[in-house]
Amino acid sequence: MNAKYQRVASLLREQIHVGDLSDGEKLPGEAELARDLGVSRGTVRQAIAELQRQNLVDTQMGVGTFVTFDGVALNSPLGWAQALAIGGVDLDVTILSIDLISVEEIPDAPRDIGFDEAVAVRRVRRLGDGTAVSFECASVPATGILRDLPTTGLVDGSITKTLAQAGLRATGGDQQVSLVELPAREAELLGRREGEPFLRSVRTSRSTRGDVVEHVVSSLDPRHFRLHTTFGDRA
């Protein structure tokens, strides 16, 4: 028989999956959950930790780390293009290629990526004067209508809209940002000098069940992009 915390985690997970606990909704406190479920607070704490490992809840003190472009937050569920538009920023986006690739070709792919083939969308974003400020490679699972993207293209040029049409929706994930020297191939695409310092963002977005929906690796001009962190106790 499963441990008590596993049964509690299973119950809460099911409530999340069926929508009884909606995306972004705050969970009841440990004491309230323990009382309602007839278990100890320690059991509730273990159950919530298990849900954290499955990317279903976030109760950490640090509540968010994301990238901004000239002060505009780019962690919007609508995607970077819409977030920039809402912030009044006009960047030209050039799609360089849309290709079917193997999982081994996905840069910095998570170990639990969950699929063998992907569709990679490579894009460059430029300022109005033509200066390239970012290069990104977005990989999505090559399933259903997504497998045909090399032929059909993106819906309205948007990966977010394309994923929605395919029935895929990201509700969370993780992002890591580091400073790297721009490699030769990306330097050529961006019209920059090889070895120039750039921010490297690796973001993996997941569904409520923890499945990878989109994996994006971006090279970002640090003169325009910044790392922004918010914090506070959400519990």
Tab-separated table of C-alpha atoms in Angstrom, residues 109-217:
chain	number	residue	atom	x	y	z
A	109	ALA	CA	17.570	18.702	-23.701
A	110	PRO	CA	16.242	17.595	-20.288
A	111	ARG	CA	16.722	13.923	-19.476
A	112	ASP	CA	12.972	13.357	-19.217
A	113	ILE	CA	12.140	15.011	-22.541
A	114	GLY	CA	9.676	12.198	-23.248
A	115	PHE	CA	9.820	11.998	-27.055
A	116	ASP	CA	12.235	10.699	-29.691
A	117	GLU	CA	11.752	13.327	-32.405
A	118	ALA	CA	11.128	17.042	-32.313
A	119	VAL	CA	10.406	19.952	-34.600
A	120	ALA	CA	13.017	22.684	-34.187
A	121	VAL	CA	12.105	26.297	-34.996
A	122	ARG	CA	15.099	28.611	-35.300
A	123	ARG	CA	14.517	32.364	-35.194
A	124	VAL	CA	16.408	35.659	-35.028
A	125	ARG	CA	14.939	38.821	-33.501
A	126	ARG	CA	16.097	42.253	-34.703
A	127	LEU	CA	15.621	45.870	-33.730
A	128	GLY	CA	14.045	48.259	-36.186
A	129	ASP	CA	17.502	49.262	-37.451
A	130	GLY	CA	18.277	45.647	-38.349
A	131	THR	CA	20.537	44.907	-35.377
A	132	ALA	CA	20.097	41.279	-34.327
A	133	VAL	CA	19.579	40.949	-30.562
A	134	SER	CA	18.656	37.280	-30.100
A	135	PHE	CA	18.811	33.845	-31.656
A	136	GLU	CA	16.640	31.020	-30.419
A	137	CYS	CA	16.010	27.370	-31.142
A	138	ALA	CA	12.611	26.176	-29.923
A	139	SER	CA	11.952	22.426	-29.927
A	140	VAL	CA	8.452	20.949	-29.668
A	141	PRO	CA	7.348	17.300	-29.800
A	142	ALA	CA	6.932	15.963	-33.344
A	143	THR	CA	3.450	14.599	-32.715
A	144	GLY	CA	0.086	15.117	-34.419
A	145	ILE	CA	-0.141	18.268	-36.510
A	146	LEU	CA	3.187	19.495	-35.116
A	147	ARG	CA	5.035	16.900	-37.170
A	148	ASP	CA	3.901	18.681	-40.336
A	149	LEU	CA	5.243	22.113	-39.299
A	150	PRO	CA	8.227	21.967	-41.696
A	151	THR	CA	5.609	21.982	-44.469
A	152	THR	CA	2.665	23.903	-42.962
A	153	GLY	CA	4.561	26.510	-40.944
A	154	LEU	CA	3.506	28.127	-37.669
A	155	VAL	CA	0.020	29.446	-36.957
A	156	ASP	CA	0.287	33.240	-37.407
A	157	GLY	CA	4.048	32.849	-37.005
A	158	SER	CA	3.525	31.940	-33.345
A	159	ILE	CA	4.739	28.797	-31.566
A	160	THR	CA	2.328	29.479	-28.696
A	161	LYS	CA	-0.684	29.582	-31.032
A	162	THR	CA	0.569	26.511	-32.881
A	163	LEU	CA	0.888	24.536	-29.638
A	164	ALA	CA	-2.608	25.636	-28.610
A	165	GLN	CA	-4.027	24.394	-31.923
A	166	ALA	CA	-2.293	21.071	-31.250
A	167	GLY	CA	-3.969	20.896	-27.837
A	168	LEU	CA	-0.772	21.519	-25.881
A	169	ARG	CA	-0.557	24.108	-23.107
A	170	ALA	CA	2.356	24.914	-20.834
A	171	THR	CA	1.476	25.692	-17.223
A	172	GLY	CA	4.947	25.837	-15.704
A	173	GLY	CA	8.553	24.845	-16.111
A	174	ASP	CA	12.045	26.065	-15.389
A	175	GLN	CA	14.597	28.444	-16.854
A	176	GLN	CA	18.350	28.803	-16.458
A	177	VAL	CA	20.370	31.793	-17.633
A	178	SER	CA	24.154	32.029	-17.867
A	179	LEU	CA	26.770	34.229	-19.538
A	180	VAL	CA	28.599	32.536	-22.420
A	181	GLU	CA	30.891	33.367	-25.312
A	182	LEU	CA	28.944	33.440	-28.569
A	183	PRO	CA	29.842	30.392	-30.689
A	184	ALA	CA	30.896	30.832	-34.304
A	185	ARG	CA	27.667	29.644	-35.954
A	186	GLU	CA	25.401	31.857	-33.869
A	187	ALA	CA	27.791	34.794	-34.209
A	188	GLU	CA	27.486	34.461	-37.987
A	189	LEU	CA	23.677	34.339	-37.834
A	190	LEU	CA	23.550	37.386	-35.581
A	191	GLY	CA	26.230	39.348	-37.446
A	192	ARG	CA	28.323	39.535	-34.280
A	193	ARG	CA	31.874	38.737	-33.275
A	194	GLU	CA	32.658	35.162	-32.252
A	195	GLY	CA	33.291	35.000	-28.516
A	196	GLU	CA	31.221	38.116	-27.763
A	197	PRO	CA	29.559	37.786	-24.313
A	198	PHE	CA	25.881	36.848	-24.608
A	199	LEU	CA	23.264	35.580	-22.193
A	200	ARG	CA	22.239	31.974	-22.762
A	201	SER	CA	18.725	31.093	-21.656
A	202	VAL	CA	17.530	27.487	-21.439
A	203	ARG	CA	13.802	27.246	-20.754
A	204	THR	CA	11.713	24.076	-20.540
A	205	SER	CA	7.932	24.486	-20.405
A	206	ARG	CA	5.692	21.675	-19.184
A	207	SER	CA	2.028	20.704	-19.021
A	208	THR	CA	0.185	20.111	-15.734
A	209	ARG	CA	1.198	16.433	-16.008
A	210	GLY	CA	4.864	17.381	-16.266
A	211	ASP	CA	5.228	16.539	-19.968
A	212	VAL	CA	7.633	18.732	-21.948
A	213	VAL	CA	5.642	21.028	-24.242
A	214	GLU	CA	8.436	23.304	-25.471
A	215	HIS	CA	12.194	23.541	-24.931
A	216	VAL	CA	13.830	26.819	-25.939
A	217	VAL	CA	17.514	27.710	-25.995
